């Protein structure tokens, strides 16, 4: 019996030692695998860079030549000027605006300068100087985005509202989700931009936007008429209550005995003057709010910031051949040398 008890701790110690050995081997193999992966990655990077280093002189000469050519192209190419206009469309005219921006770019690509000159009321020579139009969302504050997100949740089904987070909405919103838009115009002339505003003004007044404006105006007039009827009803009730109060004040006290020293008051009829006054204020505020909406959105768009009279020189990266050509030449040559080395390696494998 005592021999069995003494053997049991020894067996447990042996099993525990074997367990630690097994765990140690697992970690040892894991570290070896990680080391091999790092070694393979390092060898791959060295193999990829080796042909570039071996042909560094040819690459430097080619990149330098590309930089000189790019500088010459930038030097002798016509200067591109740009200007921005901030607009806030109403009555869903932003969809027509986006469509017209694409249409203007298509006319430029097709060199249809006669149509461009007709749209923007400029001569054909100035129309030929147009380079490109671009539209993007204008400046927005975090509060604007949060308000937009809350409005979006009100429009969708309640079962989906809990599934759409604020981050997901911001990530997936498109350009037409905004309320303010920035229109960028590029031209080879720096004093043409003010003339372009008239062409954009025409894009906002389309049939669909006019229909929405008519519906909005009619709805406001109907609501105002209903509120005025309610206001007249409140005035009538107030006049009735004032009449009651006047009648009570005239026959309020009756003298009984003691030479009128102890007046007897009649029972007062309850009225709601204060409640009616509060209700009248609400109705008048609602009418003022409708008038404000009618005045503020009486047009199809607002120009928050128009095109500058003189445009600024565009310094876009895609137009800097001094940078683009050397980078392109370096990338192409590096890929050629790498693929050539890989081809030889596979061929001799």
PDB file of C-alpha atoms in Angstrom, residues 121-315:
ATOM      1  CA  UNK A 121     -21.893  82.598 -73.397  1.00  0.00           C
ATOM      2  CA  UNK A 122     -18.222  82.856 -74.353  1.00  0.00           C
ATOM      3  CA  UNK A 123     -16.484  82.967 -77.712  1.00  0.00           C
ATOM      4  CA  UNK A 124     -15.084  79.840 -79.350  1.00  0.00           C
ATOM      5  CA  UNK A 125     -11.498  80.897 -78.682  1.00  0.00           C
ATOM      6  CA  UNK A 126     -12.136  81.013 -74.949  1.00  0.00           C
ATOM      7  CA  UNK A 127     -14.063  77.732 -75.123  1.00  0.00           C
ATOM      8  CA  UNK A 128     -10.992  76.054 -76.619  1.00  0.00           C
ATOM      9  CA  UNK A 129      -9.030  77.029 -73.508  1.00  0.00           C
ATOM     10  CA  UNK A 130     -11.283  75.007 -71.182  1.00  0.00           C
ATOM     11  CA  UNK A 131      -9.493  71.957 -69.781  1.00  0.00           C
ATOM     12  CA  UNK A 132     -11.711  70.224 -67.237  1.00  0.00           C
ATOM     13  CA  UNK A 133     -14.520  70.547 -64.700  1.00  0.00           C
ATOM     14  CA  UNK A 134     -14.696  68.674 -61.419  1.00  0.00           C
ATOM     15  CA  UNK A 135     -17.332  68.402 -58.703  1.00  0.00           C
ATOM     16  CA  UNK A 136     -16.841  67.255 -55.123  1.00  0.00           C
ATOM     17  CA  UNK A 137     -18.448  67.643 -51.718  1.00  0.00           C
ATOM     18  CA  UNK A 138     -17.876  71.051 -50.177  1.00  0.00           C
ATOM     19  CA  UNK A 139     -16.595  71.794 -46.670  1.00  0.00           C
ATOM     20  CA  UNK A 140     -18.440  69.952 -43.901  1.00  0.00           C
ATOM     21  CA  UNK A 141     -18.276  70.060 -40.122  1.00  0.00           C
ATOM     22  CA  UNK A 142     -18.734  67.026 -37.828  1.00  0.00           C
ATOM     23  CA  UNK A 143     -22.101  68.482 -36.802  1.00  0.00           C
ATOM     24  CA  UNK A 144     -23.188  68.590 -40.456  1.00  0.00           C
ATOM     25  CA  UNK A 145     -22.278  64.932 -40.902  1.00  0.00           C
ATOM     26  CA  UNK A 146     -24.079  63.948 -37.694  1.00  0.00           C
ATOM     27  CA  UNK A 147     -27.240  65.804 -38.741  1.00  0.00           C
ATOM     28  CA  UNK A 148     -27.082  64.151 -42.140  1.00  0.00           C
ATOM     29  CA  UNK A 149     -26.730  60.738 -40.486  1.00  0.00           C
ATOM     30  CA  UNK A 150     -29.756  61.386 -38.247  1.00  0.00           C
ATOM     31  CA  UNK A 151     -31.845  62.415 -41.260  1.00  0.00           C
ATOM     32  CA  UNK A 152     -30.772  59.238 -43.034  1.00  0.00           C
ATOM     33  CA  UNK A 153     -31.912  57.096 -40.088  1.00  0.00           C
ATOM     34  CA  UNK A 154     -35.349  58.738 -40.220  1.00  0.00           C
ATOM     35  CA  UNK A 155     -35.726  57.842 -43.894  1.00  0.00           C
ATOM     36  CA  UNK A 156     -34.814  54.141 -43.707  1.00  0.00           C
ATOM     37  CA  UNK A 157     -36.708  51.240 -42.144  1.00  0.00           C
ATOM     38  CA  UNK A 158     -36.476  51.063 -38.349  1.00  0.00           C
ATOM     39  CA  UNK A 159     -35.242  47.465 -38.530  1.00  0.00           C
ATOM     40  CA  UNK A 160     -32.220  48.625 -40.533  1.00  0.00           C
ATOM     41  CA  UNK A 161     -31.500  51.748 -38.495  1.00  0.00           C
ATOM     42  CA  UNK A 162     -29.800  49.796 -35.706  1.00  0.00           C
ATOM     43  CA  UNK A 163     -27.544  47.986 -38.187  1.00  0.00           C
ATOM     44  CA  UNK A 164     -26.120  51.112 -39.859  1.00  0.00           C
ATOM     45  CA  UNK A 165     -23.496  52.743 -37.676  1.00  0.00           C
ATOM     46  CA  UNK A 166     -22.271  56.311 -38.076  1.00  0.00           C
ATOM     47  CA  UNK A 167     -18.845  55.123 -39.252  1.00  0.00           C
ATOM     48  CA  UNK A 168     -20.379  52.825 -41.890  1.00  0.00           C
ATOM     49  CA  UNK A 169     -22.611  55.608 -43.166  1.00  0.00           C
ATOM     50  CA  UNK A 170     -19.732  58.080 -43.504  1.00  0.00           C
ATOM     51  CA  UNK A 171     -17.578  55.469 -45.235  1.00  0.00           C
ATOM     52  CA  UNK A 172     -20.238  54.497 -47.789  1.00  0.00           C
ATOM     53  CA  UNK A 173     -21.809  57.882 -48.572  1.00  0.00           C
ATOM     54  CA  UNK A 174     -21.383  59.152 -52.115  1.00  0.00           C
ATOM     55  CA  UNK A 175     -20.707  62.616 -53.459  1.00  0.00           C
ATOM     56  CA  UNK A 176     -24.400  63.477 -53.810  1.00  0.00           C
ATOM     57  CA  UNK A 177     -25.005  62.904 -50.105  1.00  0.00           C
ATOM     58  CA  UNK A 178     -23.716  66.389 -49.352  1.00  0.00           C
ATOM     59  CA  UNK A 179     -25.601  69.680 -49.334  1.00  0.00           C
ATOM     60  CA  UNK A 180     -22.768  71.999 -50.383  1.00  0.00           C
ATOM     61  CA  UNK A 181     -20.614  71.282 -53.437  1.00  0.00           C
ATOM     62  CA  UNK A 182     -17.332  72.605 -54.750  1.00  0.00           C
ATOM     63  CA  UNK A 183     -17.049  73.020 -58.516  1.00  0.00           C
ATOM     64  CA  UNK A 184     -13.510  73.267 -59.845  1.00  0.00           C
ATOM     65  CA  UNK A 185     -12.862  74.650 -63.314  1.00  0.00           C
ATOM     66  CA  UNK A 186      -9.538  74.454 -65.155  1.00  0.00           C
ATOM     67  CA  UNK A 187      -8.564  76.549 -68.132  1.00  0.00           C
ATOM     68  CA  UNK A 188      -5.559  77.743 -70.065  1.00  0.00           C
ATOM     69  CA  UNK A 189      -6.839  81.300 -69.549  1.00  0.00           C
ATOM     70  CA  UNK A 190      -6.784  82.831 -66.092  1.00  0.00           C
ATOM     71  CA  UNK A 191      -9.569  85.389 -66.598  1.00  0.00           C
ATOM     72  CA  UNK A 192     -12.361  83.233 -68.003  1.00  0.00           C
ATOM     73  CA  UNK A 193     -13.866  81.901 -64.779  1.00  0.00           C
ATOM     74  CA  UNK A 194     -16.386  84.641 -64.018  1.00  0.00           C
ATOM     75  CA  UNK A 195     -17.946  84.013 -67.428  1.00  0.00           C
ATOM     76  CA  UNK A 196     -18.475  80.352 -66.557  1.00  0.00           C
ATOM     77  CA  UNK A 197     -20.887  81.077 -63.695  1.00  0.00           C
ATOM     78  CA  UNK A 198     -23.753  81.904 -66.054  1.00  0.00           C
ATOM     79  CA  UNK A 199     -23.488  78.477 -67.657  1.00  0.00           C
ATOM     80  CA  UNK A 200     -23.761  76.778 -64.292  1.00  0.00           C
ATOM     81  CA  UNK A 201     -26.730  78.922 -63.298  1.00  0.00           C
ATOM     82  CA  UNK A 202     -28.714  77.372 -66.135  1.00  0.00           C
ATOM     83  CA  UNK A 203     -28.044  73.836 -64.916  1.00  0.00           C
ATOM     84  CA  UNK A 204     -29.995  74.301 -61.685  1.00  0.00           C
ATOM     85  CA  UNK A 205     -33.283  75.354 -63.297  1.00  0.00           C
ATOM     86  CA  UNK A 206     -34.485  72.044 -64.739  1.00  0.00           C
ATOM     87  CA  UNK A 207     -38.039  70.752 -65.083  1.00  0.00           C
ATOM     88  CA  UNK A 208     -37.821  68.378 -62.140  1.00  0.00           C
ATOM     89  CA  UNK A 209     -36.522  71.074 -59.798  1.00  0.00           C
ATOM     90  CA  UNK A 210     -39.231  73.464 -60.993  1.00  0.00           C
ATOM     91  CA  UNK A 211     -41.858  70.805 -60.262  1.00  0.00           C
ATOM     92  CA  UNK A 212     -40.504  70.252 -56.739  1.00  0.00           C
ATOM     93  CA  UNK A 213     -40.477  74.002 -56.117  1.00  0.00           C
ATOM     94  CA  UNK A 214     -44.105  74.335 -57.257  1.00  0.00           C
ATOM     95  CA  UNK A 215     -45.127  71.477 -54.947  1.00  0.00           C
ATOM     96  CA  UNK A 216     -43.207  73.006 -52.044  1.00  0.00           C
ATOM     97  CA  UNK A 217     -44.708  76.464 -52.605  1.00  0.00           C
ATOM     98  CA  UNK A 218     -48.243  75.065 -52.887  1.00  0.00           C
ATOM     99  CA  UNK A 219     -47.785  73.013 -49.721  1.00  0.00           C
ATOM    100  CA  UNK A 220     -46.582  76.064 -47.801  1.00  0.00           C
ATOM    101  CA  UNK A 221     -49.553  78.137 -49.006  1.00  0.00           C
ATOM    102  CA  UNK A 222     -51.994  75.400 -47.934  1.00  0.00           C
ATOM    103  CA  UNK A 223     -50.367  75.096 -44.515  1.00  0.00           C
ATOM    104  CA  UNK A 224     -50.370  78.883 -44.077  1.00  0.00           C
ATOM    105  CA  UNK A 225     -54.061  79.036 -44.982  1.00  0.00           C
ATOM    106  CA  UNK A 226     -54.864  76.343 -42.396  1.00  0.00           C
ATOM    107  CA  UNK A 227     -52.821  78.156 -39.757  1.00  0.00           C
ATOM    108  CA  UNK A 228     -54.598  81.447 -40.491  1.00  0.00           C
ATOM    109  CA  UNK A 229     -57.964  79.718 -40.069  1.00  0.00           C
ATOM    110  CA  UNK A 230     -56.743  78.391 -36.724  1.00  0.00           C
ATOM    111  CA  UNK A 231     -55.549  81.884 -35.804  1.00  0.00           C
ATOM    112  CA  UNK A 232     -58.991  83.355 -36.540  1.00  0.00           C
ATOM    113  CA  UNK A 233     -60.595  80.635 -34.405  1.00  0.00           C
ATOM    114  CA  UNK A 234     -58.282  81.494 -31.522  1.00  0.00           C
ATOM    115  CA  UNK A 235     -59.085  85.197 -31.919  1.00  0.00           C
ATOM    116  CA  UNK A 236     -62.803  84.411 -31.746  1.00  0.00           C
ATOM    117  CA  UNK A 237     -62.352  82.379 -28.569  1.00  0.00           C
ATOM    118  CA  UNK A 238     -60.265  85.144 -27.031  1.00  0.00           C
ATOM    119  CA  UNK A 239     -62.981  87.709 -27.842  1.00  0.00           C
ATOM    120  CA  UNK A 240     -65.565  85.459 -26.196  1.00  0.00           C
ATOM    121  CA  UNK A 241     -63.430  85.116 -23.070  1.00  0.00           C
ATOM    122  CA  UNK A 242     -62.785  88.844 -22.958  1.00  0.00           C
ATOM    123  CA  UNK A 243     -66.536  89.414 -23.173  1.00  0.00           C
ATOM    124  CA  UNK A 244     -67.098  87.045 -20.276  1.00  0.00           C
ATOM    125  CA  UNK A 245     -64.434  88.784 -18.197  1.00  0.00           C
ATOM    126  CA  UNK A 246     -65.933  92.193 -18.996  1.00  0.00           C
ATOM    127  CA  UNK A 247     -69.393  91.040 -17.976  1.00  0.00           C
ATOM    128  CA  UNK A 248     -68.024  89.604 -14.741  1.00  0.00           C
ATOM    129  CA  UNK A 249     -66.193  92.829 -13.916  1.00  0.00           C
ATOM    130  CA  UNK A 250     -69.370  94.891 -14.358  1.00  0.00           C
ATOM    131  CA  UNK A 251     -71.499  92.723 -12.081  1.00  0.00           C
ATOM    132  CA  UNK A 252     -68.802  91.400  -9.836  1.00  0.00           C
ATOM    133  CA  UNK A 253     -69.801  92.832  -6.426  1.00  0.00           C
ATOM    134  CA  UNK A 254     -73.144  92.950  -4.747  1.00  0.00           C
ATOM    135  CA  UNK A 255     -73.557  94.914  -1.564  1.00  0.00           C
ATOM    136  CA  UNK A 256     -75.505  93.210   1.196  1.00  0.00           C
ATOM    137  CA  UNK A 257     -76.199  94.996   4.504  1.00  0.00           C
ATOM    138  CA  UNK A 258     -73.849  97.025   6.591  1.00  0.00           C
ATOM    139  CA  UNK A 259     -73.893  99.837   3.991  1.00  0.00           C
ATOM    140  CA  UNK A 260     -72.018  97.707   1.519  1.00  0.00           C
ATOM    141  CA  UNK A 261     -69.120  96.968   3.819  1.00  0.00           C
ATOM    142  CA  UNK A 262     -69.254  93.215   3.100  1.00  0.00           C
ATOM    143  CA  UNK A 263     -69.357  92.615  -0.673  1.00  0.00           C
ATOM    144  CA  UNK A 264     -70.540  89.273  -2.030  1.00  0.00           C
ATOM    145  CA  UNK A 265     -68.727  88.041  -5.120  1.00  0.00           C
ATOM    146  CA  UNK A 266     -70.388  86.006  -7.852  1.00  0.00           C
ATOM    147  CA  UNK A 267     -68.942  82.634  -8.869  1.00  0.00           C
ATOM    148  CA  UNK A 268     -66.261  83.172 -11.548  1.00  0.00           C
ATOM    149  CA  UNK A 269     -66.660  81.367 -14.890  1.00  0.00           C
ATOM    150  CA  UNK A 270     -63.358  79.536 -15.683  1.00  0.00           C
ATOM    151  CA  UNK A 271     -61.606  80.709 -18.869  1.00  0.00           C
ATOM    152  CA  UNK A 272     -58.383  79.764 -20.685  1.00  0.00           C
ATOM    153  CA  UNK A 273     -56.914  83.100 -21.714  1.00  0.00           C
ATOM    154  CA  UNK A 274     -53.309  82.106 -21.025  1.00  0.00           C
ATOM    155  CA  UNK A 275     -53.592  78.765 -22.846  1.00  0.00           C
ATOM    156  CA  UNK A 276     -55.135  80.513 -25.831  1.00  0.00           C
ATOM    157  CA  UNK A 277     -52.368  83.095 -25.798  1.00  0.00           C
ATOM    158  CA  UNK A 278     -49.707  80.349 -25.802  1.00  0.00           C
ATOM    159  CA  UNK A 279     -51.479  78.551 -28.628  1.00  0.00           C
ATOM    160  CA  UNK A 280     -51.678  81.779 -30.618  1.00  0.00           C
ATOM    161  CA  UNK A 281     -47.925  82.300 -30.221  1.00  0.00           C
ATOM    162  CA  UNK A 282     -47.260  78.770 -31.527  1.00  0.00           C
ATOM    163  CA  UNK A 283     -49.452  79.354 -34.576  1.00  0.00           C
ATOM    164  CA  UNK A 284     -47.811  82.696 -35.335  1.00  0.00           C
ATOM    165  CA  UNK A 285     -44.338  81.126 -34.958  1.00  0.00           C
ATOM    166  CA  UNK A 286     -45.349  78.377 -37.391  1.00  0.00           C
ATOM    167  CA  UNK A 287     -46.477  80.983 -39.935  1.00  0.00           C
ATOM    168  CA  UNK A 288     -43.198  82.890 -39.517  1.00  0.00           C
ATOM    169  CA  UNK A 289     -41.237  79.645 -40.008  1.00  0.00           C
ATOM    170  CA  UNK A 290     -43.123  78.915 -43.244  1.00  0.00           C
ATOM    171  CA  UNK A 291     -42.441  82.453 -44.494  1.00  0.00           C
ATOM    172  CA  UNK A 292     -38.772  82.037 -43.605  1.00  0.00           C
ATOM    173  CA  UNK A 293     -38.572  78.756 -45.541  1.00  0.00           C
ATOM    174  CA  UNK A 294     -40.296  80.361 -48.516  1.00  0.00           C
ATOM    175  CA  UNK A 295     -37.843  83.275 -48.518  1.00  0.00           C
ATOM    176  CA  UNK A 296     -34.636  81.322 -47.855  1.00  0.00           C
ATOM    177  CA  UNK A 297     -35.333  78.706 -50.532  1.00  0.00           C
ATOM    178  CA  UNK A 298     -36.971  80.943 -53.100  1.00  0.00           C
ATOM    179  CA  UNK A 299     -34.254  80.092 -55.656  1.00  0.00           C
ATOM    180  CA  UNK A 300     -32.882  76.848 -57.056  1.00  0.00           C
ATOM    181  CA  UNK A 301     -29.403  77.368 -55.626  1.00  0.00           C
ATOM    182  CA  UNK A 302     -27.192  79.729 -53.657  1.00  0.00           C
ATOM    183  CA  UNK A 303     -23.652  80.652 -54.640  1.00  0.00           C
ATOM    184  CA  UNK A 304     -21.738  80.659 -51.370  1.00  0.00           C
ATOM    185  CA  UNK A 305     -18.464  81.558 -53.056  1.00  0.00           C
ATOM    186  CA  UNK A 306     -18.174  82.340 -56.752  1.00  0.00           C
ATOM    187  CA  UNK A 307     -15.308  81.799 -59.160  1.00  0.00           C
ATOM    188  CA  UNK A 308     -12.378  84.156 -58.709  1.00  0.00           C
ATOM    189  CA  UNK A 309     -11.897  86.886 -61.275  1.00  0.00           C
ATOM    190  CA  UNK A 310      -8.365  85.598 -61.898  1.00  0.00           C
ATOM    191  CA  UNK A 311      -7.621  81.901 -61.471  1.00  0.00           C
ATOM    192  CA  UNK A 312      -4.676  80.391 -59.640  1.00  0.00           C
ATOM    193  CA  UNK A 313      -2.040  78.234 -61.279  1.00  0.00           C
ATOM    194  CA  UNK A 314      -3.009  74.584 -60.913  1.00  0.00           C
ATOM    195  CA  UNK A 315      -0.276  72.549 -59.252  1.00  0.00           C
TER     196      UNK A 315
END
